[in-house]
mmCIF file of C-alpha atoms in Angstrom:
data_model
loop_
_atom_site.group_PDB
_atom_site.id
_atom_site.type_symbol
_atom_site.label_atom_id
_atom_site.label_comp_id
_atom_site.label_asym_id
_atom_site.label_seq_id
_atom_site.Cartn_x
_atom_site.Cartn_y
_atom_site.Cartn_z
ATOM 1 C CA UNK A 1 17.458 -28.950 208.362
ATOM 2 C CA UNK A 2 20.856 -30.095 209.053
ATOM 3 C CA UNK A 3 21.834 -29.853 212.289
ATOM 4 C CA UNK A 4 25.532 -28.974 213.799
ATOM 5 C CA UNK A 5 26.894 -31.178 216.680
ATOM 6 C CA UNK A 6 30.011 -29.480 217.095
ATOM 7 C CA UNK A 7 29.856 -26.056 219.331
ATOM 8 C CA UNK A 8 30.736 -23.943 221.792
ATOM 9 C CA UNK A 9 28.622 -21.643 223.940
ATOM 10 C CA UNK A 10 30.516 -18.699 225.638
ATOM 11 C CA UNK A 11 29.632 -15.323 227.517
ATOM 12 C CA UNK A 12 30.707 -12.625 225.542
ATOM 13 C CA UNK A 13 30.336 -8.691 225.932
ATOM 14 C CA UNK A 14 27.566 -6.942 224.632
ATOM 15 C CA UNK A 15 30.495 -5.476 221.517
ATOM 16 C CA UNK A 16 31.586 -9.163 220.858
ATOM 17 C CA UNK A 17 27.982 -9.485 219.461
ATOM 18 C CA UNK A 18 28.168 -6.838 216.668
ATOM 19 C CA UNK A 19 30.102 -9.334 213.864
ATOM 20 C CA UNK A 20 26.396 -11.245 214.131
ATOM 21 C CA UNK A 21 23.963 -8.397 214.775
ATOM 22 C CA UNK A 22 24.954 -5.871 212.415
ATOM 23 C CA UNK A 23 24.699 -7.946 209.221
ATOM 24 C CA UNK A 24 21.288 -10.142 210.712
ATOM 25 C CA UNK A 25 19.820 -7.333 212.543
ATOM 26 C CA UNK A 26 20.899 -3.848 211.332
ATOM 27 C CA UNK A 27 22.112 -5.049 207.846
ATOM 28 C CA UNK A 28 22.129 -1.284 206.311
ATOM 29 C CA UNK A 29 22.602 1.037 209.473
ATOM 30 C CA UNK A 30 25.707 2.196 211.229
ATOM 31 C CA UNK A 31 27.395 -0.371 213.044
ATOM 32 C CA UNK A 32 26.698 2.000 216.499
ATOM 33 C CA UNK A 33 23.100 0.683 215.686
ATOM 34 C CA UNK A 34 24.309 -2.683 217.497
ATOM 35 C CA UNK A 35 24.762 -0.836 220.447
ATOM 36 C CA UNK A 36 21.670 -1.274 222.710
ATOM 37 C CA UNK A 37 20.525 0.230 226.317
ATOM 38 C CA UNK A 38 21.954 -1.710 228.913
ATOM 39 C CA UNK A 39 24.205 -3.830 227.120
ATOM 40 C CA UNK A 40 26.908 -3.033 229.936
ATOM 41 C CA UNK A 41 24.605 -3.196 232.794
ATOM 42 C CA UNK A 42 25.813 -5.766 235.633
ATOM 43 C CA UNK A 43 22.495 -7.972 235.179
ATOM 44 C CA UNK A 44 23.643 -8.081 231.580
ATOM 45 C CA UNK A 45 24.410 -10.981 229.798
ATOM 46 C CA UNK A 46 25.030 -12.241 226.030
ATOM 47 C CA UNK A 47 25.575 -15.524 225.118
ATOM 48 C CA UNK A 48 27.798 -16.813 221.840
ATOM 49 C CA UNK A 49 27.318 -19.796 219.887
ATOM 50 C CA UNK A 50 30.797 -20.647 217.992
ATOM 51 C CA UNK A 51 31.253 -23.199 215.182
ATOM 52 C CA UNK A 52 34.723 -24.009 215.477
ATOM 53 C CA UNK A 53 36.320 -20.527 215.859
ATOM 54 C CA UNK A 54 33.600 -18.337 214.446
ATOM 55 C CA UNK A 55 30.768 -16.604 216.012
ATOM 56 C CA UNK A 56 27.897 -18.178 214.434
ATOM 57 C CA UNK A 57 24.999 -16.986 216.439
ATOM 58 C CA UNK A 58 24.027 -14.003 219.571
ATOM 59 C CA UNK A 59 21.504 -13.455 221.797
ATOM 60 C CA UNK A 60 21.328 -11.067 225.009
ATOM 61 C CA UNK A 61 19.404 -11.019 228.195
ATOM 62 C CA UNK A 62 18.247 -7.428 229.947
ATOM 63 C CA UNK A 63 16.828 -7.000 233.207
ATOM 64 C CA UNK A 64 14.091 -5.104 232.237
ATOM 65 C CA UNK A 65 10.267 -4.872 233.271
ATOM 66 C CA UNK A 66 8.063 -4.351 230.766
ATOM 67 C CA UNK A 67 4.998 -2.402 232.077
ATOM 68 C CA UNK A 68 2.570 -5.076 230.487
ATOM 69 C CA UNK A 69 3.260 -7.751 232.987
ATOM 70 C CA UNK A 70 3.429 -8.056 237.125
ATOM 71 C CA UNK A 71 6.422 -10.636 236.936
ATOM 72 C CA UNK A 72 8.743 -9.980 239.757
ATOM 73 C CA UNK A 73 12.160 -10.702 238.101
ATOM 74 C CA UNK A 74 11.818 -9.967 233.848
ATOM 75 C CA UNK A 75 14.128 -10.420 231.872
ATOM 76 C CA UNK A 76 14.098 -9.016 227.793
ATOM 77 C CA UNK A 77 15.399 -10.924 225.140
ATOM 78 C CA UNK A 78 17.182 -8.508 222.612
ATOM 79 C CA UNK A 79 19.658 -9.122 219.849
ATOM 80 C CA UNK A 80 18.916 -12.913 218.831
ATOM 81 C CA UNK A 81 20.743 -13.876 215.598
ATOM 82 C CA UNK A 82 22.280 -16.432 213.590
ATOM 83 C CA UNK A 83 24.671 -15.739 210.724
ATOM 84 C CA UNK A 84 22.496 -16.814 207.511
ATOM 85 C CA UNK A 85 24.957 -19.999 206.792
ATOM 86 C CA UNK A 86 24.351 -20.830 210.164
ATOM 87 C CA UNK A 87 20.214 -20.733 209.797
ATOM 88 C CA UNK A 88 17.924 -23.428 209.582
ATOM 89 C CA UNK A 89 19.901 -25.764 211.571
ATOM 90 C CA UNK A 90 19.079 -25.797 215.265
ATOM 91 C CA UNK A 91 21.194 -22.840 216.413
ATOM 92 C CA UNK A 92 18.522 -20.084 217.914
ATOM 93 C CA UNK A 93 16.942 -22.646 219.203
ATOM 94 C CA UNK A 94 20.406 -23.328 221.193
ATOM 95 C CA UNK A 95 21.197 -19.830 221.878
ATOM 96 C CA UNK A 96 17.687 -19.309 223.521
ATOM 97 C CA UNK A 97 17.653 -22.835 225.546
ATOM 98 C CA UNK A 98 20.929 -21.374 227.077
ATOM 99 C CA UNK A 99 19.891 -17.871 227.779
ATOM 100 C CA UNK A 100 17.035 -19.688 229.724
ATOM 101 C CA UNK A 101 19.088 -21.808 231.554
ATOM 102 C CA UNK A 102 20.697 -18.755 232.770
ATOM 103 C CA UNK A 103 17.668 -16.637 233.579
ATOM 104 C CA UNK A 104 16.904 -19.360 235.819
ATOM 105 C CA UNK A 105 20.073 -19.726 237.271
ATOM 106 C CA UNK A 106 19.691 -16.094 238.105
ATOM 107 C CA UNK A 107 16.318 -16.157 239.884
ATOM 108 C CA UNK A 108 14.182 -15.266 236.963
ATOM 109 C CA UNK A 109 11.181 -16.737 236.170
ATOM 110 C CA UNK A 110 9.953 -14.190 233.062
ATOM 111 C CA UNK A 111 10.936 -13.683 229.735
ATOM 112 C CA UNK A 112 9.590 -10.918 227.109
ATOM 113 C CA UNK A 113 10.517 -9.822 223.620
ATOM 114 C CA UNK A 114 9.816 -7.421 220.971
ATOM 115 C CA UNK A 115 9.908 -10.154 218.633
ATOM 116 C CA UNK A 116 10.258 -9.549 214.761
ATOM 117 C CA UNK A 117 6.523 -10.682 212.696
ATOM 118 C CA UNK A 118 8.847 -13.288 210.422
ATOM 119 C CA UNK A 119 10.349 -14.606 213.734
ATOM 120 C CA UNK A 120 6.921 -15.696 215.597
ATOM 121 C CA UNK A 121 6.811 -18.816 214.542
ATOM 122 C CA UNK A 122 10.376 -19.748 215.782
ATOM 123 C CA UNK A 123 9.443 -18.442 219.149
ATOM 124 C CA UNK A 124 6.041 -20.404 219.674
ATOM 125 C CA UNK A 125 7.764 -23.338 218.702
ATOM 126 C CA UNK A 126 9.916 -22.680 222.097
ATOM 127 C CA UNK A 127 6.836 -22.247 224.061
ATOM 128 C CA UNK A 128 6.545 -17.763 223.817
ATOM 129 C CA UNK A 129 3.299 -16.175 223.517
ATOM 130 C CA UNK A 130 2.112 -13.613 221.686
ATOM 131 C CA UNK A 131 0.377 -10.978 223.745
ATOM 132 C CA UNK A 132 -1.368 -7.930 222.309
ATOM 133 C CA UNK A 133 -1.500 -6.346 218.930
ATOM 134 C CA UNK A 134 1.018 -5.605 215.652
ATOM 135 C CA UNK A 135 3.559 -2.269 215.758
ATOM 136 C CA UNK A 136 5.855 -1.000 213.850
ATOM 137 C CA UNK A 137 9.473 -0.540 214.814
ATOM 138 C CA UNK A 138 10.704 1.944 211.870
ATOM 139 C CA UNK A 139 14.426 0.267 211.506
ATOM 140 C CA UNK A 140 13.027 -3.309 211.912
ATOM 141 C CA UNK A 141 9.667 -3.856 210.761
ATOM 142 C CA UNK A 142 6.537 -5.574 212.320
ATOM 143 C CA UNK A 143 6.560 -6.704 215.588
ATOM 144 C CA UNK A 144 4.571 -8.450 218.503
ATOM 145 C CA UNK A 145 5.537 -8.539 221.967
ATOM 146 C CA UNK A 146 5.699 -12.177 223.121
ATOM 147 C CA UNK A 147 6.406 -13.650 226.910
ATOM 148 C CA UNK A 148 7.097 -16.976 228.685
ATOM 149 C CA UNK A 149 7.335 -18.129 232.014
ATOM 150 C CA UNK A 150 7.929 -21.132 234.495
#
């Protein structure tokens, strides 16, 4: 793995993320498919990794509860992708380091995903867990819901 010194992290808006999503995450759908529930919301944020002057990798943060856990402020991590000539070089692991930060900074102390069956081992690499069993989003495959918190 080669990693890239040279970036630039930036807030964007939840439809400066569909250039990255659509071809990572919804490769195949309807570009409206990037849209997701509470993008806009206030407690909203995305973050954007650039390589010189192109958006290499997304991820967004929800304030959302899932039912599962008792945490007091949760926040969901949706939407996390690198462009695949960005891959394999230290990027996600950027993207979610800095979404962190920012939970923090915000007063949150939870995390949760839906996170994709090919992406687990990324995620326990950055300290998630998996909690409960295997299901099946239709437009995205296997899944497991993973958490972290500090």
């Amino acid at each position: 793995m080669d990693k890239i010194a040279s970036y630039t992290i930036r807030h964007i808006t939840g439809e400066e993320t569909y250039p990255v999503r659509h071809p990572v995450l919804r490769a195949g759908l309807p570009l409206s498919t990037c849209r997701f529930e509470g993008d806009d919301a206030t407690s909203t944020f995305h973050v954007g990794l650039y390589i010189d002057q192109t958006l290499a990798g997304v991820v967004t943060m929800l304030e959302s509860r899932h039912t599962l856990f008792g945490a007091e402020r949760q926040f969901q991590l949706r939407g996390m992708a690198v462009l695949p000539e960005f891959q394999k070089k230290g990027l996600g692991q950027v993207l979610v380091r800095e979404a962190e930060e920012e939970v923090k900074k915000r007063g949150g102390n939870f995390i949760w995903m839906n996170a994709r069956k090919v992406a687990l081992p990324f995620y326990e690499r950055l300290g998630y867990v998996i909690t409960g069993t295997e299901f099946v989003i239709k437009t995205a495959g296997p899944h497991y819901v993973m958490y972290k918190m500090w």
